Amino acid sequence: MSTPATDPDRIIADAEQEAKEAENLVHTLEEKVRSGDDSVTFEEVEKARGLLSFVRLRKEAAKRKAAAATEAARLAACEALNAEITALVKGDGQRFSDQLKSAVEAFRAFRDSVDERNEKVRELRKRAEDLGIPEHKHTGPVPATHGGVRLATGGGPGVLAGVVVGRSRVDTVDADAFLNRALDLLVREGKLKLMDFIGAGEDLFGDLAAIDAEAPESAAKHFYRGPDGGVFRKDEPFTAEEIQRANLTVITKAEADAE
């Protein structure tokens, strides 16, 4: 937070006000002399002019002080930005990797649970078929005959027919259909954009965790600046012809690291 002594705008405003007052004093005294006012002495005019010259120097000093204050504030903001960025990258990659892994594990657990249920439903239907239990042909309750069990008919979106007891159907569930519906829900909410031609890669979770990693130290020994200001680091030097053709400038490692 700036104070009156470090606020660039205040520093400039005070200096300009001081200069304006000194200029007005000189102008007033000079006009009096021009108008024939004998009460104004040479010493008074010279003193006012000397004050104006001094105040103009102070104004220049104020500009420099304001520029220094502005730069100090900018550097402080840069350092604060550095701290904020550093805090942001610490652990985010691993946290995101763990969250994504949990999401994938949840999908796997859902699929395994559905597959386990479906296997059981198919077994139950097979047992019902082996017992000669007929299909349930209407939407009313299952009658008590055949132990109150019937084979389900039809099926529905994402399900295959299983068995019926009372008023309850026990069908298989199409996990793929519901998993795809879950992804579509995220798409509709703007939380997911499905991409074509993208694979899981060799290390999905490791790749995400790696966003926290620092760039490896370069072992390059030759450094160049391109015409657009970009820096090139090379293990082997460019030839003189390559340097001339690409309009490169040879720079030191310190200069390259300072970019």
C-alpha angles and dihedrals in degrees: 000000000000125000128206087267094054103030104110094207092050092047092053094043093052092048093048091049091051091049092048092053091049091048091050091051092052091045092049094050093045091051091051090053091048089050091055099256102160092188091078110087131208090244092056093052093045091047091051091048091048090050090050091051090049093047090051088055089050089050090054089047089050091053090052091047090049091049090050091049091049092050092046090052091048092051091048089052090049091052091048089050090051091053092048093049092046091051091048097055097046106108098339093117093053092043092051091045091053092047093049090046089052090050092051091045089051089053090049092048090049091050093047092049092049092047090050091051093045091052089052092047091051090050091050092049091048090052090049091050091048088053090055094245110164130225120273104246102187141041097247126098119296110260120238093253116106088026092296092293128124137172111256118237131214110358129215144240106324096358139091123212118271128155138314131221122178104324095331127100119207106200136163116260126226101227092188091058094052095042089052090048089053090053090047089053089056090047091053091049090052091244096115138037113196113223129205122226098015124132134197092249127211098293112019097169095037091053091054093046089051093071086086093056120109119236111265119255111266118236093199117136102189126064133189138176118219126219090262092053096258118142123230122201117198135182089204121038125250115247119251088252092053091048092051095043093050093040092236128168120215111233136176127257089250090055091048093049090049093059 
